[in-house]
Short mmCIF file of C-alpha atoms and ligand atoms in Angstrom, two decimals:
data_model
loop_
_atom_site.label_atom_id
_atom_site.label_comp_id
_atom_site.label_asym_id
_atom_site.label_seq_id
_atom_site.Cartn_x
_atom_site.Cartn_y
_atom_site.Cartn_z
CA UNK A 170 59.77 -0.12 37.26
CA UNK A 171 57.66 -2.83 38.95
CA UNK A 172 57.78 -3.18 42.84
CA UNK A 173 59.99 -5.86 43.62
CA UNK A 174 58.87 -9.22 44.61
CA UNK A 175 61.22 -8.53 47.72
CA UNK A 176 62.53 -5.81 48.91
CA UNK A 177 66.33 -4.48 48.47
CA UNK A 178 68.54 -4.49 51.46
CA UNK A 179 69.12 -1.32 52.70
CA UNK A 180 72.50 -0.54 52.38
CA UNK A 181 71.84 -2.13 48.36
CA UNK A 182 69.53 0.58 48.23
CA UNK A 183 71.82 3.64 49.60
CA UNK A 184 74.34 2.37 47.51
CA UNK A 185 71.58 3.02 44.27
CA UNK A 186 70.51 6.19 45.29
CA UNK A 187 73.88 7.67 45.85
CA UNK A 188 75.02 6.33 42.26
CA UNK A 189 71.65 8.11 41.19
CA UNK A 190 72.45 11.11 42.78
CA UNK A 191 75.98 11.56 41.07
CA UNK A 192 73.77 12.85 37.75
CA UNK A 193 72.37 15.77 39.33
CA UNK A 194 73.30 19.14 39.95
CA UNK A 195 75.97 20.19 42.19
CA UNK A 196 75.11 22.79 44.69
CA UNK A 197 76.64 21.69 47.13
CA UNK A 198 79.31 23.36 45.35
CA UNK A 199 78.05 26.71 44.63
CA UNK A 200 77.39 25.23 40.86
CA UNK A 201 73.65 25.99 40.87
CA UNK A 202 72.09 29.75 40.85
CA UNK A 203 68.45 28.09 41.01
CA UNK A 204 66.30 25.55 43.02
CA UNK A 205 68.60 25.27 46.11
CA UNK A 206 69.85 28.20 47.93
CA UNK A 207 73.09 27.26 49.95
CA UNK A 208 73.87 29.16 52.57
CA UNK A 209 76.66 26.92 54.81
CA UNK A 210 77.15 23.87 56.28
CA UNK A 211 76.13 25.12 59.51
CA UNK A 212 72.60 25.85 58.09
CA UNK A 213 72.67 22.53 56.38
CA UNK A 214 73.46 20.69 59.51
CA UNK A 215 70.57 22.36 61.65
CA UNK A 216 67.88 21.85 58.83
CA UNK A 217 69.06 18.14 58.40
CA UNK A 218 68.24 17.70 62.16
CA UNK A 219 65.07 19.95 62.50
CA UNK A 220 63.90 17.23 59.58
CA UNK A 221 64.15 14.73 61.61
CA UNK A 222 62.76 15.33 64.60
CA UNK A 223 59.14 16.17 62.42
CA UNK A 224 59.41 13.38 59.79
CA UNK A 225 56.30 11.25 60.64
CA UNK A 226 54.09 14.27 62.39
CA UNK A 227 50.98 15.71 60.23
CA UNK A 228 50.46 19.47 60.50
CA UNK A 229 46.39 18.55 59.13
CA UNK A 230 45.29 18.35 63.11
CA UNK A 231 46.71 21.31 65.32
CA UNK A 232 44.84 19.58 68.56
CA UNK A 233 46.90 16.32 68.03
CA UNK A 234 50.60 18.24 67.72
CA UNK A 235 49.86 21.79 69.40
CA UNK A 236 53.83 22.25 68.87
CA UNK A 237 53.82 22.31 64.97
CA UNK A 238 50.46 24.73 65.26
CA UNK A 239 52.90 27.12 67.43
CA UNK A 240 55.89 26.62 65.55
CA UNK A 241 53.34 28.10 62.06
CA UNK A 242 51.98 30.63 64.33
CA UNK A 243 55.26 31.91 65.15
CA UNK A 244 56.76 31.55 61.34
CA UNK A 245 53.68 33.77 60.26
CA UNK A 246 54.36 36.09 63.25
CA UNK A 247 58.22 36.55 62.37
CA UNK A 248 57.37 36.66 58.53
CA UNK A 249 54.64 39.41 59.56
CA UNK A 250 57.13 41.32 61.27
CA UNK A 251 59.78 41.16 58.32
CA UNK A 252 56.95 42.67 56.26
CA UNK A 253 55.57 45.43 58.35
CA UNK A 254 52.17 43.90 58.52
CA UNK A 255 49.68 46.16 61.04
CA UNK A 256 48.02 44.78 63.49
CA UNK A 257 45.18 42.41 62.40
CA UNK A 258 46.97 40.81 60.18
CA UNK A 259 46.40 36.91 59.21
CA UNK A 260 48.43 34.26 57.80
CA UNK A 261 49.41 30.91 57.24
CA UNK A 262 52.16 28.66 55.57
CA UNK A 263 51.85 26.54 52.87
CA UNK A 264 54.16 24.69 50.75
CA UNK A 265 56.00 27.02 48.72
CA UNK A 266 55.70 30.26 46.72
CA UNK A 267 52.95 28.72 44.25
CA UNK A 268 50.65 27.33 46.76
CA UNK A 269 50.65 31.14 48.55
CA UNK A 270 50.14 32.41 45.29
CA UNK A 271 47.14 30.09 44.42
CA UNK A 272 46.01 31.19 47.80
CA UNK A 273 45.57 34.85 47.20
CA UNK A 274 44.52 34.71 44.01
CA UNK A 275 41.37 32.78 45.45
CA UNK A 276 40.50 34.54 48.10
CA UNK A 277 40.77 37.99 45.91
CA UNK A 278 38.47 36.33 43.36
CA UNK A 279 36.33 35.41 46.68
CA UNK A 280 36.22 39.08 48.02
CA UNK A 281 36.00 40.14 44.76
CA UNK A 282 32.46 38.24 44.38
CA UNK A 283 31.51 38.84 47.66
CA UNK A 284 31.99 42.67 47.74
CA UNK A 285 31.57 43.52 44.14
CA UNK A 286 29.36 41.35 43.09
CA UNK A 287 31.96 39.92 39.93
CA UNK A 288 31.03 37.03 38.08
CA UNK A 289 33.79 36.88 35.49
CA UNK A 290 37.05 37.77 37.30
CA UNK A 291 40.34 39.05 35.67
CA UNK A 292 44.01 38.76 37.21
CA UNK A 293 45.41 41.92 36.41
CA UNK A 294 49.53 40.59 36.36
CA UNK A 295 52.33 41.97 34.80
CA UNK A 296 54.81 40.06 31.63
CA UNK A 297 57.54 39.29 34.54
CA UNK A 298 54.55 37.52 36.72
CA UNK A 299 55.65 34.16 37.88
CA UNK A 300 54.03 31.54 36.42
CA UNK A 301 52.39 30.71 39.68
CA UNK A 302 49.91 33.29 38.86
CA UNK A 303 49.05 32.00 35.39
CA UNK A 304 48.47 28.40 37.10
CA UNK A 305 46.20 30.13 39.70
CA UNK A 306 44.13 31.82 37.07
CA UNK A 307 43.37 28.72 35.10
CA UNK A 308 42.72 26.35 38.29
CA UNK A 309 40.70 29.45 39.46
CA UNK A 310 38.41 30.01 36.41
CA UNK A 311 40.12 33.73 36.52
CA UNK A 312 41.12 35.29 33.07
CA UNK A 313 44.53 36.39 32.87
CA UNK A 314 45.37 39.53 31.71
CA UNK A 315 49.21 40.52 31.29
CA UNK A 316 50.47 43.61 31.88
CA UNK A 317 53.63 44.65 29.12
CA UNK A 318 56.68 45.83 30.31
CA UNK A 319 57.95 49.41 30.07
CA UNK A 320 61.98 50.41 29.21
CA UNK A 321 63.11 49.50 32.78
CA UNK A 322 61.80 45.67 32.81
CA UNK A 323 58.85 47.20 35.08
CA UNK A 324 55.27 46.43 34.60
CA UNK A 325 53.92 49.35 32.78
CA UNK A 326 52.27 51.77 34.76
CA UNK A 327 49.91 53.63 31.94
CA UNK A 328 49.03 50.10 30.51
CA UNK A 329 48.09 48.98 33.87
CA UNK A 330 45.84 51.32 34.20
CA UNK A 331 43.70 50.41 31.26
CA UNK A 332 44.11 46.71 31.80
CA UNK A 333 42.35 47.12 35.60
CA UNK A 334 38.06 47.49 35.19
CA UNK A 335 35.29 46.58 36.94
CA UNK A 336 36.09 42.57 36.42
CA UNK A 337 39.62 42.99 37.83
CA UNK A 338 39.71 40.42 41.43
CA UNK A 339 43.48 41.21 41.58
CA UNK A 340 46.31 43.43 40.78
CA UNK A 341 49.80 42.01 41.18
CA UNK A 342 53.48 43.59 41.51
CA UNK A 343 56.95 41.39 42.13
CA UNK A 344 59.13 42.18 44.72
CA UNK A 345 61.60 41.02 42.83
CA UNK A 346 60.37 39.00 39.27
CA UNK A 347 62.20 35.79 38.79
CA UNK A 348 63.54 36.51 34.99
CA UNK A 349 64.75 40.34 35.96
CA UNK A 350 64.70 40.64 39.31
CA UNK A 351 63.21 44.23 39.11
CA UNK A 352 60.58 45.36 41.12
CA UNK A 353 57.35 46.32 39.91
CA UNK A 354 55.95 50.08 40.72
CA UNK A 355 54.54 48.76 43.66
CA UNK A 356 52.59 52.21 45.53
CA UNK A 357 51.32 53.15 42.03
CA UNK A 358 50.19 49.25 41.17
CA UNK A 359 48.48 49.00 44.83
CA UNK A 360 47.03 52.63 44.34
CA UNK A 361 45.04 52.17 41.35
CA UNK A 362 43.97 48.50 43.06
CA UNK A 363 42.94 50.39 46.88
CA UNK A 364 41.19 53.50 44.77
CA UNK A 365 38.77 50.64 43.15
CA UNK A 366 38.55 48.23 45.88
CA UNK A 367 40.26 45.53 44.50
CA UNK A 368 42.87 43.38 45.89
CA UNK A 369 46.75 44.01 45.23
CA UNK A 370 49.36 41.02 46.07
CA UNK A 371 53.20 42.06 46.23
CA UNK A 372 54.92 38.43 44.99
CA UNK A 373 57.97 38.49 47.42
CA UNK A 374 58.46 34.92 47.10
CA UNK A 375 61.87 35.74 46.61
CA UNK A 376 62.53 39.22 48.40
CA UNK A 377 60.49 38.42 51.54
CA UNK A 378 63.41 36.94 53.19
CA UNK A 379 66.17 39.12 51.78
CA UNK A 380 64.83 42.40 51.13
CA UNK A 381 64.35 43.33 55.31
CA UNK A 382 68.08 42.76 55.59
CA UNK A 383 69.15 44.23 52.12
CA UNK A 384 67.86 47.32 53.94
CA UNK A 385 69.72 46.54 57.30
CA UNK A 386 72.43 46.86 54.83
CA UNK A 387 71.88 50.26 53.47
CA UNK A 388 71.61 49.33 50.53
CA UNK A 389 68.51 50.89 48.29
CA UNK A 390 65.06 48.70 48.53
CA UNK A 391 61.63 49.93 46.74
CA UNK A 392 58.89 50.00 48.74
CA UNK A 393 57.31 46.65 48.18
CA UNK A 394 55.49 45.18 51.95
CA UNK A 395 52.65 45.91 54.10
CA UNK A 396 53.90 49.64 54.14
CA UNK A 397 52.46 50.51 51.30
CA UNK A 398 48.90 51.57 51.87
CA UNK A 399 46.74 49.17 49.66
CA UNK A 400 48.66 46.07 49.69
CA UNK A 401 46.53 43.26 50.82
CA UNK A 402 48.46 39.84 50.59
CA UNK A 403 51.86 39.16 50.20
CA UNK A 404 54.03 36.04 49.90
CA UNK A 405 57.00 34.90 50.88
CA UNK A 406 59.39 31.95 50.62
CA UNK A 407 61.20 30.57 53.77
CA UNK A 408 62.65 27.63 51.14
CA UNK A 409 64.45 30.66 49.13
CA UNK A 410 65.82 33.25 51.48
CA UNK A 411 64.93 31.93 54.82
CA UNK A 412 67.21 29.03 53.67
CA UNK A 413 65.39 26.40 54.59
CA UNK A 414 64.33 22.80 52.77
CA UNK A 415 61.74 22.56 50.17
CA UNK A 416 58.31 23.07 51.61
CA UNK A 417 57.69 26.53 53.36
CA UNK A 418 56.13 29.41 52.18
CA UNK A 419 54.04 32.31 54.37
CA UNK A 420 50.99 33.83 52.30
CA UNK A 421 49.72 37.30 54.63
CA UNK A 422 46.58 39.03 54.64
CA UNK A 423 46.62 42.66 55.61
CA UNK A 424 43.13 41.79 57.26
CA UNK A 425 42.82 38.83 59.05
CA UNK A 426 39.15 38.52 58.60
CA UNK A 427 39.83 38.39 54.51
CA UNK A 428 41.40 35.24 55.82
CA UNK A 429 39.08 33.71 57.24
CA UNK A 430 36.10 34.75 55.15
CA UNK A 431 37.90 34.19 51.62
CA UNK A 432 40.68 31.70 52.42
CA UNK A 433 40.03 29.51 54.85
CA UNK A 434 37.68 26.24 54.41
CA UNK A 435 35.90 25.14 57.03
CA UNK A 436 33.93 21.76 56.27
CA UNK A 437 31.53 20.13 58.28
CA UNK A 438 28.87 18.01 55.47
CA UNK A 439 30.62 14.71 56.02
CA UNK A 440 30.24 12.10 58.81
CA UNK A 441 34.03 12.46 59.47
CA UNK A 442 33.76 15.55 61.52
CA UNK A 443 34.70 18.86 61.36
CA UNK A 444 37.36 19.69 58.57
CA UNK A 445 39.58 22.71 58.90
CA UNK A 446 42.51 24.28 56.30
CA UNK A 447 43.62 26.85 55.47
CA UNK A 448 45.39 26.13 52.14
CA UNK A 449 45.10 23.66 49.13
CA UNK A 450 47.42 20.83 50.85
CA UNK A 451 44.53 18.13 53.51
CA UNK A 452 47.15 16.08 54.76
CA UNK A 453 50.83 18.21 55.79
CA UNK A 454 54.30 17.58 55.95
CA UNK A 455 55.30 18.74 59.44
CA UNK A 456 59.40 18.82 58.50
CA UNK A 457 59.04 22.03 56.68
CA UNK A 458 57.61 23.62 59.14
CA UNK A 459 59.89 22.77 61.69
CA UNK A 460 62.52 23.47 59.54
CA UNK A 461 61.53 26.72 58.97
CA UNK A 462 60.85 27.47 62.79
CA UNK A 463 64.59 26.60 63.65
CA UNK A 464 66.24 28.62 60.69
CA UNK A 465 64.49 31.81 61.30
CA UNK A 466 64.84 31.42 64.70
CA UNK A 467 68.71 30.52 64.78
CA UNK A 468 70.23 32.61 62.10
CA UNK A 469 67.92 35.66 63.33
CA UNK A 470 68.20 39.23 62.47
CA UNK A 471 72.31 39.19 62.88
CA UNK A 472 72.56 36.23 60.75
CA UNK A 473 70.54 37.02 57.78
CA UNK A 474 72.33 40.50 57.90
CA UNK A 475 75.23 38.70 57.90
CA UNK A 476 74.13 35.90 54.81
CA UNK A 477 72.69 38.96 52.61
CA UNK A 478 76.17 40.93 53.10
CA UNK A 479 77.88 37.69 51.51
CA UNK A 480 75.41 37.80 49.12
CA UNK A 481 75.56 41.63 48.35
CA UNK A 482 79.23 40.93 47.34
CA UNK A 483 79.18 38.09 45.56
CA UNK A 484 76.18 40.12 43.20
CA UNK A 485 78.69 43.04 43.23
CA UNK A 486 81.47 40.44 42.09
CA UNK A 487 79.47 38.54 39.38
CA UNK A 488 78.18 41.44 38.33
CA UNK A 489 81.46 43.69 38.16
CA UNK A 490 83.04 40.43 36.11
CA UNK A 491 80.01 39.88 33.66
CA UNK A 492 80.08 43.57 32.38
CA UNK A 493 83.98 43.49 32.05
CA UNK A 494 83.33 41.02 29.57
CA UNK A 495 83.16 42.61 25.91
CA UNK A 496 79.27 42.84 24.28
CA UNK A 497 78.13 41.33 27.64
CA UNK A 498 75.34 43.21 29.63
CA UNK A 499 72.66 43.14 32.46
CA UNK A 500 69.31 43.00 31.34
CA UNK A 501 67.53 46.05 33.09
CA UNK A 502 67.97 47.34 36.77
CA UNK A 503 68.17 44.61 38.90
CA UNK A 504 67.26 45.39 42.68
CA UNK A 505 68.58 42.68 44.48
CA UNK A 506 70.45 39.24 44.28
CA UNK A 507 68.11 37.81 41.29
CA UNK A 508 69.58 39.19 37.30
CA UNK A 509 69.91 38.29 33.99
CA UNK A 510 72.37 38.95 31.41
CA UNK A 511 73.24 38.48 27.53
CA UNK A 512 75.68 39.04 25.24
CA UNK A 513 75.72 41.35 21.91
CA UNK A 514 79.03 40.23 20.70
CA UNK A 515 78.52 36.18 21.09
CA UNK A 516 75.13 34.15 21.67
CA UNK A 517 74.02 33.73 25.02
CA UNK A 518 72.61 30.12 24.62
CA UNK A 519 75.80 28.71 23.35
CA UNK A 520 77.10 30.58 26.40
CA UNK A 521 75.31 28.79 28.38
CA UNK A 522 75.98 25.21 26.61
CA UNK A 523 79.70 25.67 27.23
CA UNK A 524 79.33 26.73 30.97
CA UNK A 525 77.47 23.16 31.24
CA UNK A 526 80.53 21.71 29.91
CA UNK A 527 82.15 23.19 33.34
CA UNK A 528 79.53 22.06 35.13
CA UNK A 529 78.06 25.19 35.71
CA UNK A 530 74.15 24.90 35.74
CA UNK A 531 72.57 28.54 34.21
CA UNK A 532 69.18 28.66 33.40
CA UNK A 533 68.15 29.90 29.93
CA UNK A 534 65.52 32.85 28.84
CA UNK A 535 63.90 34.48 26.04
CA UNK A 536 62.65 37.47 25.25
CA UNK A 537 65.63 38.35 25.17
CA UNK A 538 67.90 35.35 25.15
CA UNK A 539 69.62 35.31 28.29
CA UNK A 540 70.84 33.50 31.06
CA UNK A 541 69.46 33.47 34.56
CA UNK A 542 71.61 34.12 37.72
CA UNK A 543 70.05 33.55 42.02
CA UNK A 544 73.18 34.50 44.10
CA UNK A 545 73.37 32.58 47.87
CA UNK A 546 75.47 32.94 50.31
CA UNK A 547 77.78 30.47 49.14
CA UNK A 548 78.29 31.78 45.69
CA UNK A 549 80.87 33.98 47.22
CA UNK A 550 83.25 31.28 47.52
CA UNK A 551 82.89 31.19 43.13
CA UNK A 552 83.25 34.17 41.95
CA UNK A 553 86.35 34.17 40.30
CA UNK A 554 85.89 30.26 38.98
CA UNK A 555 82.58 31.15 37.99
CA UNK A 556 83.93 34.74 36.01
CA UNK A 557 87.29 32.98 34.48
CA UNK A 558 84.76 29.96 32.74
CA UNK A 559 82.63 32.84 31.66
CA UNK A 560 85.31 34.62 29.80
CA UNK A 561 86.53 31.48 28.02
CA UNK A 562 82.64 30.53 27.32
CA UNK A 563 82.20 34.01 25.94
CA UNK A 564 85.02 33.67 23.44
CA UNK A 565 84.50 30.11 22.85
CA UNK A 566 80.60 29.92 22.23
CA UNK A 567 80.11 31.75 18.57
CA UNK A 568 77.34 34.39 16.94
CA UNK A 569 73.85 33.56 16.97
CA UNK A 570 74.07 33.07 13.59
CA UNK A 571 76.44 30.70 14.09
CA UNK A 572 73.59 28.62 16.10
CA UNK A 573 70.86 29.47 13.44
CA UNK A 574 73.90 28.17 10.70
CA UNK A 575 73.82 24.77 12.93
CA UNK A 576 69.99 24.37 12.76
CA UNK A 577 69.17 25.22 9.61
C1 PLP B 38 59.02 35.59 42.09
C2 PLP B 38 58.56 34.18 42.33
N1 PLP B 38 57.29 33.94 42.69
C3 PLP B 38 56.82 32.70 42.91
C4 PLP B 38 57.63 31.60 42.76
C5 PLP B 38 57.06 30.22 42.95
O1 PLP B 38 57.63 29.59 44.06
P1 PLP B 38 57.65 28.02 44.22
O2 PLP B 38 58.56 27.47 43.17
O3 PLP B 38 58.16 27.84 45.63
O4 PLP B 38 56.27 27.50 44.07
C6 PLP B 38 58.97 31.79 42.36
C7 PLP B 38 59.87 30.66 42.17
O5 PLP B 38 61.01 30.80 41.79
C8 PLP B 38 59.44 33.12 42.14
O6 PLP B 38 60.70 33.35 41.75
#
């Protein structure tokens, strides 16, 4: 596309962008179980307007807009509080689970230099790891080493410990993993990290926000935060849990001063004046951090009780429904609202296929094949829909060999 000569009239333009918009995913209607976590239309309406008011502002200079500076001090502070950080803890937001991610894994490959003297750093990260961490290791110059999985779709513990060694900068556990949603063995991952002085990240990108009110729940939840003796950073995701738009992530330092020495980048060799960030982004979208402020702060405790409770059920449903279903299964122990399933009887891709046809968007895996399921909120409201397509897709979709038949 070239820019036009002159520009479209505005309402030509809605007009193109709505007819664009019919292609994509529908999660408005609960259609989705990745990317976009729906909560209500009461949450939708609040974000929408939080937006607004913070479209134009840049979060770069705290003197010029001392409101957005606050409003990330007190998203750290409330995320802090979720995960039991001590006293003297440090933080700051970024843009979203990989950023944080990126973040840590920099400053542990700083600290590890710095105290240990290591040249060639490893990131010690289990099979499960997000991705995130395999980015942060090449843009890093850190070698990543993977950690299998044992029986339970848990990093293994025994391989672990012969994978950490002197050139290990960080050790890293999930709190859930995105293709299992199992937790790592976080105390005995963190252990073996504290007894060698190396840095240990729990990934709660995607339990940071749900796991503190799973447990309001009752309902079981490793230990995975600040708790744990010998966890030093942790992230988590306001835009998965918290609810809010695109954009807002918290990464946490046990010790502020790691923060500052090994994370934060403090400039001052230009004739531009002082620079100061914390993270990778220079100039900042100010909307997501707004955004964030007002969720966490409207919903609260009560409503995020009240949000994972829908959510609990929903899992129970989906759950209950997919293992009704003859040869179908759940891959492991899943520990929260994030699973994966397959199917011995039919092929699990061509399950998948056909749930597109009814517009049902499942993300795919391997190792095993699989399909991917992140339960919101609103997936209540789609339980049964969602269970009666996945019976007829079950009988409908054919063998695997049937699919290898097709290709060959
Ligand atoms: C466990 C986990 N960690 C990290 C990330 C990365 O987050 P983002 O996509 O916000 O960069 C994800 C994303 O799904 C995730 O599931």
């Amino acid at each position: 596309m070239e820019l036009p000569k002159v520009g479209v009239p505005r309402a030509a333009l809605l007009d193109e962008m709505k007819t664009r918009k019919q292609q994509d995913a529908d999660w408005h209607g609960a259609r989705t179980f990745s990317l976009v976590y729906p909560a209500n239309d009461e949450v939708d309406a609040l974000l929408a307007d939080a937006n607004n008011l913070y479209l134009y502002e840049n979060a770069l200079n705290p003197l010029r807009f001392p409101s957005l500076r606050q409003m990330e001090l007190d998203v750290v502070d409330m995320t802090a509080g979720l995960l039991h950080a001590p006293t003297g803890y440090g933080g700051c937001m970024t843009s979203g689970g990989t950023e944080s991610i990126i973040m840590a894994v920099l400053a542990a490959r700083e600290r590890a230099r710095a105290e240990r003297g290591v040249e060639q750093p490893t990131l010690v990260a289990p099979y499960s790891a997000h991705p995130a961490f395999a980015k942060a290791a090449k843009y890093g110059g850190l070698e990543l080493v993977q950690v299998p999985l044992d029986d339970h779709h848990r990093a293994d513990l025994a391989a672990a410990e012969r994978l950490i060694d002197e050139r290990t900068a960080l050790v890293v556990g999930s709190a859930p993993n995105y293709p299992f949603g199992t937790v790592d063995p976080i105390p005995q991952l963190a252990g073996l990290a504290a007894a060698r002085g190396i840095s240990f990240h729990t990934d709660s990108c995607l339990g940071g926000f749900l796991f503190p009110f799973w447990e309001k729940l009752g309902e079981p939840v490793p230990p995975f935060d600040f708790r744990v003796e010998g966890v030093t950073t942790m992230s988590a995701d306001v835009h998965k849990y918290g609810y809010t738009t695109k954009g807002a992530s918290v990464v946490l330092h046990r010790d502020e001063e790691h923060l500052k020495k090994y994370q934060r980048f403090l400039y001052t060799g230009w004739p531009g004046g002082l620079y100061l960030s914390f993270a990778m982004a220079g100039a900042r979208p100010a909307a997501p951090i707004a955004a964030a402020w007002a969720i966490l702060r409207h919903l609260g405790e009560e409503g995020y009780v009240k949000l994972a409770g829908e959510i609990r059920d929903a899992v129970r449903g989906f759950q209950a429904g997919i293992r009704a279903i003859p040869g179908m299964r759940i891959i492991g122990e899943p520990e929260m609202s994030v699973f994966s399933f397959t199917s011995d009887a039919a092929d699990p891709l061509a399950i998948g296929d056909k749930m597109d046809e009814r517009g049902w968007c499942l993300d795919r895996q391997n190792d095993p094949d699989a399909l991917h399921m992140m339960v919101s909120p609103k997936h209540l409201t789609v339980v049964d829909a969602f269970l009666a397509d996945l019976r007829w897709a079950a009988e409908t979709a054919g063998t695997a060999s049937d699919r290898s038949a097709r290709y060959s």
